[in-house]
Coordinates of C-alpha atoms in Angstrom, one line a residue:
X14 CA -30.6 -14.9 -7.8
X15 CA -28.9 -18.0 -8.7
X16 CA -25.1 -18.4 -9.4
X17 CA -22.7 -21.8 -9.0
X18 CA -20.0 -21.6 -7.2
X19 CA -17.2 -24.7 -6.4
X20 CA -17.8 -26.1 -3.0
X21 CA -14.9 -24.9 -0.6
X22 CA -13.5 -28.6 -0.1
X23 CA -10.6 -28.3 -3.0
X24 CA -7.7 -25.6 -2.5
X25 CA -6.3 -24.1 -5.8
X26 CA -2.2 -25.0 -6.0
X27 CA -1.9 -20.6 -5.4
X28 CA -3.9 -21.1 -2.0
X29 CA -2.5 -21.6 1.0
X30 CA -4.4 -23.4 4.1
X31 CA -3.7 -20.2 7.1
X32 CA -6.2 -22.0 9.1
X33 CA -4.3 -25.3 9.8
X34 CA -0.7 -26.6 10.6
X35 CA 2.6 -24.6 11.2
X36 CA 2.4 -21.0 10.5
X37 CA 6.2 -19.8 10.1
X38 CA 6.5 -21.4 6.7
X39 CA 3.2 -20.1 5.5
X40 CA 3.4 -16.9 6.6
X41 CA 6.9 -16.9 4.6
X42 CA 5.4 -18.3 1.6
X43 CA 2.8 -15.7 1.6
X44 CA 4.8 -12.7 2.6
X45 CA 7.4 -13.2 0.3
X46 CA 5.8 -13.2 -3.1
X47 CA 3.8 -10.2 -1.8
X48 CA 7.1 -8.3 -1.1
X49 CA 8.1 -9.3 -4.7
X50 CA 5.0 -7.6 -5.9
X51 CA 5.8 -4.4 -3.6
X52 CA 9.2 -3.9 -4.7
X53 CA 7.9 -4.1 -8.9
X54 CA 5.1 -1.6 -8.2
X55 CA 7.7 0.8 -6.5
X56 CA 9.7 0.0 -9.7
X57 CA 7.4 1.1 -11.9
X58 CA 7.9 4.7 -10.1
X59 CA 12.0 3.8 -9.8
X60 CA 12.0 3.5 -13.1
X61 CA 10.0 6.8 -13.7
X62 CA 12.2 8.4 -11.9
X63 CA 15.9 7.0 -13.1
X64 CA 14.9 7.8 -16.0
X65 CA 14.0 10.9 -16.0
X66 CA 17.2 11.9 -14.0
X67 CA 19.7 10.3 -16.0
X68 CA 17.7 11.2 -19.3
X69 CA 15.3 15.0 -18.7
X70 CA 17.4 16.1 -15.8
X71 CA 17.0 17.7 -12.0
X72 CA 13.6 19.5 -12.6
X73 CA 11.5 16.3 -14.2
X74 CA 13.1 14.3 -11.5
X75 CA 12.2 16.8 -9.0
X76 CA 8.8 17.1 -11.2
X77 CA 8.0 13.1 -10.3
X78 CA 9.2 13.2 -7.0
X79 CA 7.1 15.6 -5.7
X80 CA 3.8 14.5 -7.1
X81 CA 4.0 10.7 -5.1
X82 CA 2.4 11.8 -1.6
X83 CA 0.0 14.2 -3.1
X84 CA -1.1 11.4 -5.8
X85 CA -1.3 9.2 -2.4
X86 CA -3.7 11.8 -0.4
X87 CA -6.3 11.8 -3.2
X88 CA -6.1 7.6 -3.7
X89 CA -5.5 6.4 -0.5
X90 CA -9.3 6.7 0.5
X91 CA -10.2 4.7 -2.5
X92 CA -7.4 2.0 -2.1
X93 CA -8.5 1.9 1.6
X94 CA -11.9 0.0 0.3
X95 CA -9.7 -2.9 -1.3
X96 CA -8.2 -3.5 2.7
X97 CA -12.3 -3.6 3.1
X98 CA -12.2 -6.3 0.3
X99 CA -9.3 -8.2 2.2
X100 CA -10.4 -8.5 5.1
X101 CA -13.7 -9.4 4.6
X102 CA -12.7 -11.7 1.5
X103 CA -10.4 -14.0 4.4
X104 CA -12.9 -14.0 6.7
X105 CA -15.8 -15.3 4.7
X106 CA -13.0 -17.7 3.1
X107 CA -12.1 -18.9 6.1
X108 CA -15.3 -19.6 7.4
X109 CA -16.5 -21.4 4.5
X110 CA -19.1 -18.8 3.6
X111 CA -19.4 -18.8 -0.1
X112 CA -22.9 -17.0 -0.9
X113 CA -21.2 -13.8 1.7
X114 CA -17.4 -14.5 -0.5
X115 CA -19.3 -14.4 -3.8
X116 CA -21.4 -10.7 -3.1
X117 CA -18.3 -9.4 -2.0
X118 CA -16.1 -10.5 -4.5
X119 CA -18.5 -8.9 -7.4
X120 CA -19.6 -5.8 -5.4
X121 CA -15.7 -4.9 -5.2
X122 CA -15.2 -4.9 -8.6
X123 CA -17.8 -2.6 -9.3
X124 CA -16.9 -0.5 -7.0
X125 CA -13.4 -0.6 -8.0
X126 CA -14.4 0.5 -11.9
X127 CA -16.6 3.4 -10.2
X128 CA -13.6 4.8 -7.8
X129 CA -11.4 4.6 -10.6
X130 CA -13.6 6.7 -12.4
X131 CA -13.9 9.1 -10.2
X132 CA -10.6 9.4 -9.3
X133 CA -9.8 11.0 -12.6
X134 CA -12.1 14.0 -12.2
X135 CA -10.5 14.4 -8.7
X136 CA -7.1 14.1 -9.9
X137 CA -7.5 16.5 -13.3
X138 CA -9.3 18.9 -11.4
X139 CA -6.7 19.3 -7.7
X140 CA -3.4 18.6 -9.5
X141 CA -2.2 22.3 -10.3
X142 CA -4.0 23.6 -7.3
X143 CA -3.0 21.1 -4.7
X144 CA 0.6 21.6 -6.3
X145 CA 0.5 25.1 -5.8
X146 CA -0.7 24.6 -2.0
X147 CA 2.5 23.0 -1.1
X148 CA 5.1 25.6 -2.8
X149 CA 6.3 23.9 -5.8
X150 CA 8.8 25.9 -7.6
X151 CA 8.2 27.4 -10.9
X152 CA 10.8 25.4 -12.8
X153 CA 9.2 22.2 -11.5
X154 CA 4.9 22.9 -11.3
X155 CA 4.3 22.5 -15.3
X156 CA 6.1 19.2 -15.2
X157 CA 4.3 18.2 -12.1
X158 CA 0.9 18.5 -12.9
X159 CA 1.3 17.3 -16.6
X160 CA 2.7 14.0 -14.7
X161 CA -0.2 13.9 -12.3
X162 CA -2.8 14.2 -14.9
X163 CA -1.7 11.5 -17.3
X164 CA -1.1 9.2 -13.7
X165 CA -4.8 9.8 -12.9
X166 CA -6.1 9.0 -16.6
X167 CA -4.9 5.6 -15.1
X168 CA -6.4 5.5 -12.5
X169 CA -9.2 2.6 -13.1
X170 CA -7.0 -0.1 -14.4
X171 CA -5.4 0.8 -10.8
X172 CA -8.3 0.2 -8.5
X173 CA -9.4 -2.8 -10.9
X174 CA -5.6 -4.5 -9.8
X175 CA -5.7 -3.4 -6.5
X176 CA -9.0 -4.8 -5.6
X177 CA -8.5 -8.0 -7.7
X178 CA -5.3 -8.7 -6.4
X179 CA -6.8 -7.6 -2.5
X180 CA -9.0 -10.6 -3.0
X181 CA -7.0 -13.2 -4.4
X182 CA -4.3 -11.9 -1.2
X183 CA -7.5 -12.9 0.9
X184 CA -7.1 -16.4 -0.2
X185 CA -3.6 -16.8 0.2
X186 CA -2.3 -16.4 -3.5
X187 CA 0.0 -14.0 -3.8
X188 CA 1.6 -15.6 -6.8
X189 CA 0.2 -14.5 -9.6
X190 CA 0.5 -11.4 -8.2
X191 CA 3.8 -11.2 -8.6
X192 CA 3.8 -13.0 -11.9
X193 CA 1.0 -10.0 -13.9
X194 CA 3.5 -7.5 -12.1
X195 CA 6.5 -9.0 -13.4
X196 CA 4.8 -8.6 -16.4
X197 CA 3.6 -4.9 -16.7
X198 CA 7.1 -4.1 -14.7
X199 CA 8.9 -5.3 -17.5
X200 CA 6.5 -3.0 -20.1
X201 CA 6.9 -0.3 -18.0
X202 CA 10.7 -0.2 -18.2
X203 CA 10.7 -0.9 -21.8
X204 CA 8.2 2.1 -22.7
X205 CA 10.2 4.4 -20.5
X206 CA 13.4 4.2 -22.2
X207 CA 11.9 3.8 -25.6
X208 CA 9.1 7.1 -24.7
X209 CA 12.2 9.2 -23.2
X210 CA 14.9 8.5 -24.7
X211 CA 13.5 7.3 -28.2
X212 CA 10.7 10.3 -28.8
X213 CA 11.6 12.5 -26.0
X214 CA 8.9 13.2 -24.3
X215 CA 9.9 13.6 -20.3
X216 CA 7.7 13.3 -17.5
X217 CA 4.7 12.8 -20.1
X218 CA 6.2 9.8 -20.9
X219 CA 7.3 8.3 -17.8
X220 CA 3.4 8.8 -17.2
X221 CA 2.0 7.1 -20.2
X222 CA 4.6 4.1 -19.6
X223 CA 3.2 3.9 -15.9
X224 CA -0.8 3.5 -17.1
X225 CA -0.3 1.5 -20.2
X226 CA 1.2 -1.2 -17.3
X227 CA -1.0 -0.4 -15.1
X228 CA -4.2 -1.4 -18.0
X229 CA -1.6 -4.7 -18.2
X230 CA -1.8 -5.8 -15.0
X231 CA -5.4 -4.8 -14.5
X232 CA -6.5 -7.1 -17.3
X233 CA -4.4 -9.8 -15.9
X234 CA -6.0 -9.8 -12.7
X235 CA -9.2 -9.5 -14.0
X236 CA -8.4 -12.6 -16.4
X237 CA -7.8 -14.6 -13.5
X238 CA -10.6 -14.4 -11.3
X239 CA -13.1 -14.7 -14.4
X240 CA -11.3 -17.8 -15.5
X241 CA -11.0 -19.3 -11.7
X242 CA -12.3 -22.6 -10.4
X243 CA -12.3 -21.7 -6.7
X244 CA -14.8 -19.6 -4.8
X245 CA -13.9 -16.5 -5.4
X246 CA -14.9 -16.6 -9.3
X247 CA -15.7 -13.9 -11.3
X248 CA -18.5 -13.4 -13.4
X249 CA -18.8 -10.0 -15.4
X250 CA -22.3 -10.8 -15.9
X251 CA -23.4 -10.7 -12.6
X252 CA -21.3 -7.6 -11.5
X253 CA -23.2 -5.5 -8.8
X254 CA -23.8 -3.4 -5.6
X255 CA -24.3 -5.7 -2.6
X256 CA -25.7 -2.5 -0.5
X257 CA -24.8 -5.4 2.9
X258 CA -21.5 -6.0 1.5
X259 CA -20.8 -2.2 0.6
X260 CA -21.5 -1.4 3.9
X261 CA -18.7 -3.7 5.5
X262 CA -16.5 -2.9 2.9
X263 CA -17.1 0.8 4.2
X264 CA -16.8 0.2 7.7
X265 CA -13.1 -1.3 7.6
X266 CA -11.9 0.4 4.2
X267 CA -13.0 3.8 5.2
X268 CA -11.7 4.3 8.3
X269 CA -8.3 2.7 6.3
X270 CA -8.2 4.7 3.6
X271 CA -8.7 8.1 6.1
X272 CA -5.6 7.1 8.0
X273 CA -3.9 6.4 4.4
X274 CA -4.4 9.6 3.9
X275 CA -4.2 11.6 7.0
X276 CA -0.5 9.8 6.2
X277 CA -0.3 11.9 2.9
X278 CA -1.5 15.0 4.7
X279 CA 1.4 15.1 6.9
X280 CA 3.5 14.0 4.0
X281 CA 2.3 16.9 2.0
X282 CA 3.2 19.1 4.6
X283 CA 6.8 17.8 4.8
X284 CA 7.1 17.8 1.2
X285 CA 6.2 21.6 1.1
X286 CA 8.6 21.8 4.0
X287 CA 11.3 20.1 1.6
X288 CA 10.2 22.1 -1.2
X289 CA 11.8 25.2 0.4
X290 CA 15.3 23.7 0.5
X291 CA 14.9 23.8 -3.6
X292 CA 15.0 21.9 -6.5
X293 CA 18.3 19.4 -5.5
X294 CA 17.1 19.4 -2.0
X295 CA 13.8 17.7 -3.4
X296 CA 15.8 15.7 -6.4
X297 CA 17.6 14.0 -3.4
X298 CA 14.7 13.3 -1.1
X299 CA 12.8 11.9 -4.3
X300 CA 15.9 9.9 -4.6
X301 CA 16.1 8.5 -1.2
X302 CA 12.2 7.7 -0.6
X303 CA 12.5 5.6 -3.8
X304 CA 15.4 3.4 -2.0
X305 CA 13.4 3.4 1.7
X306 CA 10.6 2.1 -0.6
X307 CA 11.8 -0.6 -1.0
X308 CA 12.8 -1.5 2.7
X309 CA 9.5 -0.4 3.5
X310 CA 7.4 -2.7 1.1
X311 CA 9.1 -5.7 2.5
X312 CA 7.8 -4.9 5.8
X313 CA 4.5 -4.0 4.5
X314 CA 4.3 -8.1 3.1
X315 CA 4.4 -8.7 6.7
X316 CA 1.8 -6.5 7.5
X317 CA -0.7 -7.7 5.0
X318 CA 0.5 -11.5 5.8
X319 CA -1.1 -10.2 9.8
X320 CA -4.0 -8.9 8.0
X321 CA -4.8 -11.8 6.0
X322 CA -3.9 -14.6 8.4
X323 CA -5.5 -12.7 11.3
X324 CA -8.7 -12.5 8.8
X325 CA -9.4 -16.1 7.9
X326 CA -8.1 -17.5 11.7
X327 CA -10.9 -15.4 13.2
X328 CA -13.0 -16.1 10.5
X329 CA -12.8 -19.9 11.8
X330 CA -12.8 -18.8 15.3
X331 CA -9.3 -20.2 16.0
X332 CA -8.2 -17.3 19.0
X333 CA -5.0 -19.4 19.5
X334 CA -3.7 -19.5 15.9
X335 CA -4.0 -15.3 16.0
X336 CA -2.1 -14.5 18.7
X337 CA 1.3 -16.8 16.9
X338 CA 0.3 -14.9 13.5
X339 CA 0.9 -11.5 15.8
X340 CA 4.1 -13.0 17.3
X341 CA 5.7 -14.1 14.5
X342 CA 5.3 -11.7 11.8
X343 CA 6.4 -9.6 14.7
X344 CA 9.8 -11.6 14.8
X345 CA 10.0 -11.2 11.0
X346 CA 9.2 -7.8 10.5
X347 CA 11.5 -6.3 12.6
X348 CA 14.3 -8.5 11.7
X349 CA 13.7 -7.6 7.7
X350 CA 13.7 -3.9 8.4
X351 CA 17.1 -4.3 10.7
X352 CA 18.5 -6.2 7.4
X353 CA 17.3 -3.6 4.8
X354 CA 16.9 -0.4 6.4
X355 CA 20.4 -0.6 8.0
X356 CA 22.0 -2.0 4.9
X357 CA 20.1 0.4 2.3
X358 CA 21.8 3.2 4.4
X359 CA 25.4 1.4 4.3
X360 CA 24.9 1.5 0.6
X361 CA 23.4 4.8 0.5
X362 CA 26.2 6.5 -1.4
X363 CA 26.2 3.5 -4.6
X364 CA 22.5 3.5 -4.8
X365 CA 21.7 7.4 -4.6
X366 CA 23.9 7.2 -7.6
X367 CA 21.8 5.3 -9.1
X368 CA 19.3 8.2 -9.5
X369 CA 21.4 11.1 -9.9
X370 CA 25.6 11.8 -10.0
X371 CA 25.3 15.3 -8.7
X372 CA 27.2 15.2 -5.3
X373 CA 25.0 17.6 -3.3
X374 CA 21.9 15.4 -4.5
X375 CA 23.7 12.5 -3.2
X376 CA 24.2 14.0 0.5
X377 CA 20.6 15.4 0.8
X378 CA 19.8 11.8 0.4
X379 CA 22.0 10.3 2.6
X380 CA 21.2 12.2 5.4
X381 CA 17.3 11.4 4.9
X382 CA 18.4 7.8 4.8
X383 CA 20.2 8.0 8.4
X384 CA 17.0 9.6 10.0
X385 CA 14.4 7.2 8.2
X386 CA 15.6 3.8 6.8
X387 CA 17.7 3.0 9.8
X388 CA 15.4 2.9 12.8
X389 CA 12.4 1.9 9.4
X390 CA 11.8 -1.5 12.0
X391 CA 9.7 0.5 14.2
X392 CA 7.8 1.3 11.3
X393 CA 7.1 -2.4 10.9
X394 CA 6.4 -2.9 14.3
X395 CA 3.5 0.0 14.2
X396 CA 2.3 -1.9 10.7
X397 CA 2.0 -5.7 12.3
X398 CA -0.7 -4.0 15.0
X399 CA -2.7 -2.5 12.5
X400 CA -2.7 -5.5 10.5
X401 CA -3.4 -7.5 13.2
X402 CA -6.5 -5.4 14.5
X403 CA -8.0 -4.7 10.9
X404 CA -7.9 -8.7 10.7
X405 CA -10.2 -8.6 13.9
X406 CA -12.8 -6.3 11.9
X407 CA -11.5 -2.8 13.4
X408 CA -10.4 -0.6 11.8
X409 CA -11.4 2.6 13.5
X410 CA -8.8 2.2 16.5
X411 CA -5.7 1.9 14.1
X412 CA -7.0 5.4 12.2
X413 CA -7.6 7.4 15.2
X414 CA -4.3 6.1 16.6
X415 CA -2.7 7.0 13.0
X416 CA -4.7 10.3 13.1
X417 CA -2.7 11.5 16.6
X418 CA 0.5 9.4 16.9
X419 CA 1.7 9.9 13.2
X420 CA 0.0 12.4 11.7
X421 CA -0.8 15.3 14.4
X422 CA 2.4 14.8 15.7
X423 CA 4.5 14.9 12.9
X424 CA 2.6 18.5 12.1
X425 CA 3.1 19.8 15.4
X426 CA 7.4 18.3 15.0
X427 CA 7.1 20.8 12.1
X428 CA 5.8 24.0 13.9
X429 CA 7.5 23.4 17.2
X430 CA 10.9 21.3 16.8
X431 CA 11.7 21.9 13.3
X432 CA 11.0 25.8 13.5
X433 CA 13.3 26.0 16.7
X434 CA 15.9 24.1 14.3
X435 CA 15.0 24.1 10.8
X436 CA 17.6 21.8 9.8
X437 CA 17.3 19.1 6.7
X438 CA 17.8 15.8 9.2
X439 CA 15.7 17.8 11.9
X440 CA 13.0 17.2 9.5
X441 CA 13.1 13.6 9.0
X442 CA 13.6 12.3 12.7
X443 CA 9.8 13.1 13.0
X444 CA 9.8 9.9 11.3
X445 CA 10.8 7.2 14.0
X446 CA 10.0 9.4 16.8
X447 CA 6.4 9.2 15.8
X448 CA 6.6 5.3 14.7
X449 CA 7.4 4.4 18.2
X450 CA 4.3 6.3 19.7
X451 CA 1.9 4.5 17.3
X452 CA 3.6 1.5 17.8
X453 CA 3.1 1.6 22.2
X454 CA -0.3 3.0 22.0
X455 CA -1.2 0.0 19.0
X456 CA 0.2 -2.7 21.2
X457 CA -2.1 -1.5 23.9
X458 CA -5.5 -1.4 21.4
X459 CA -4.5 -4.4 19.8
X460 CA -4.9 -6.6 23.2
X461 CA -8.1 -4.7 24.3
X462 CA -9.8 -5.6 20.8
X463 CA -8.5 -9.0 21.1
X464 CA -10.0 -9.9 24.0
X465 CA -13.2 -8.5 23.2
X466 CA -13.0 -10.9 19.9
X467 CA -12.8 -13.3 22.1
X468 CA -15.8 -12.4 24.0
X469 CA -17.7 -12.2 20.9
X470 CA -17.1 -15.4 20.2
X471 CA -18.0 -17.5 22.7
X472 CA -21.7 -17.5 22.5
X473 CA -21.4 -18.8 18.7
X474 CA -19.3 -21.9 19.8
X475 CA -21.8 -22.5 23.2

């Protein structure tokens, strides 16, 4: 098969060169557009979920709230395929590779069109069951699953922007990222006031506002790697399974996308947990993960910056240049959650208000915040190690680390701590306790699969 491609010797102005020259301002460049994007998509759901409260009251907030980790445990295992994209995407990128870039780049997009196809029959089919699993009360189940099943109707135009925007991550643009969310953000909010408030129709049209920006953003993204000069290109003509490619995809997005959603699982579990404190218990939760949100998407920029820059230094077989990505986005990370998670808590009582003025709302929330956005660094810290080792090509060690540190042990918190004391902020201190295991034992993996990356490498460069 034939196809023409630009020769990798001329660097689009949304690029950025991670394989040469100082890192610190690069990595900033990168990361901080990317946490732009993180903080719209989360306000695509903030939005959701103001609205309803201020507009459709306790239960449709409630309703939203508790649908966002059991939406997450059904997508993660697809959106795990686009960290496969990623990762192989900067690699191939930074090794100059273009024929390996250009079957990955067209085999992701098909494959992001098929998940997102059949992530609506999953998603019609488990929402009222699933929802009933974890205990949802009666006042709040109807709303929830009408929410879920109008979220998952979306669901392509979602894995087409993920994936798209994975690879052009890869290559350092996280630009016009930002700009095709700005974009659809703005929709979103307009369609939720004018869908609420306008024609009254609730968490149906919170939903229908969310998937009309998500078909926004998706044909952005899709715009701009069709119409691109570079090597990552697009052609719609020659979309198509790479069964090679697949494979690699597979092998680092799987294992990703299981310990997104072994996440969920224990999630889940403490969402049914919350559940049982009732309706404003879970309006203020719903409340206060919306605010950590957004402390923890600034960290995840940093994360994905490791993943990236880690990818494409490997990639060109420059050992050195991966070790300062891992020390430095170390330095940043855990300075930005210090910042944010300390401050979001400081501010907790202003911006809980935000979402809801009923005072017993307002204190469920705050005390979430104390347990959860204040120590959210080590969160960071646990998120810069599994960047850094996906961006080595494993991604096995991070999920089986997930698997025990985070999720096993938040489950057994619940059944052994939490039933001892089965207090609200009990609950939640699960949540740094179990950051801080993943984080020692991923330091540790992180050096072993280092060095043997280095090991690989030296009989290429003999």
């Amino acid at each position: 098969m034939k196809f023409r491609l630009r020769p990798r010797t001329r660097r689009g102005t949304y690029e950025i060169n991670m394989t040469e020259g100082p890192l610190l301002g690069k990595l900033v460049r990168f990361s901080l557009p990317l946490a732009l994007s993180g903080v719209l998509q989360l306000l695509f759901n903030a939005a959701d979920v103001v609205v309803v409260g201020r507009f459709a009251g306790n239960q449709s907030l409630a309703a939203v709230g508790s649908t966002s980790a059991l939406n997450n445990l059904i997508v993660n295992l697809f959106i795990g395929l686009s960290i496969g994209v990623n990762v192989l995407v900067a690699r191939y990128y930074g090794a100059g590779q273009t024929r390996d870039l250009y079957e990955t780049v067209h085999t992701s997009m098909l494959t992001a069109a098929i998940s997102g196809v059949v992530l609506i029959f999953l998603g019609m089919g488990l929402s009222r069951p699933l929802l009933q699993m974890m205990e949802t009360p009666a006042d709040v189940i109807d709303h929830s699953v009408l929410y879920m099943r109008i979220i998952f109707a979306g669901m392509p135009a979602s894995m087409l922007y993920n994936f798209g925007a994975a690879i052009l991550r890869a290559v350092g643009d996280t630009q016009r990222p930002l700009y095709f969310l700005l974009t659809a953000g703005l929709i979103n909010v307009l369609l939720n006031l004018f869908f609420v408030i306008v024609l009254h129709m609730g968490v149906a049209g919170v939903a229908t506002a969310t998937v009309i920006s998500q078909c926004v953003s998706a044909a952005l993204v899709i715009l701009c790697l069709v119409r691109s000069e570079g090597v990552y290109r697009l052609d719609l003509k020659q979309l198509r399974i790479y069964k090679h490619k697949l494979k690699e995809m597979a092998r680092i997005g799987i294992p990703a996308g299981i310990q997104g959603s072994m996440f969920s699982i224990s999630n889940v579990l403490i969402q049914s947990t919350i559940n049982s404190f009732g309706s404003i218990a879970m309006a203020g939760s719903t409340a206060a993960g919306n605010i950590e949100g957004f402390v923890w998407t600034a960290m995840d920029a940093f994360t994905q910056a490791t993943q990236s820059f880690v990818g494409q230094n490997y990639g060109a077989k420059k050992i050195d240049r991966v070790s300062k990505v891992m020390w430095q986005c170390m330095i940043l990370v855990t300075g930005v959650g210090l910042v944010l998670g300390v401050g979001a808590y400081l501010a907790a009582k202003p911006l809980l208000g935000i979402y809801s003025s009923d005072p017993a709302v307002i204190e469920y929330g705050k005390a979430r915040m104390l347990a959860i956005s204040v120590p959210y660094f080590t969160c960071g810290a646990m998120g810069i190690f599994v960047g850094g080792m996906r961006g080595l090509g494993s991604s096995m060690v991070p999920m089986l680390n997930t698997v025990f540190s985070v999720c096993v042990l938040r489950v057994v918190w619940i059944y052994t701590v939490f039933a001892v004391w089965p207090q609200w902020e009990v609950l939640f201190i699960s949540y740094p306790v179990t950051w801080i295991i993943a984080s020692l034992i991923g330091g540790i993996c992180y050096f072993i699969i280092k060095k043997r990356a280095v090991v690989r490498l030296k009989p290429q460069e003999s």
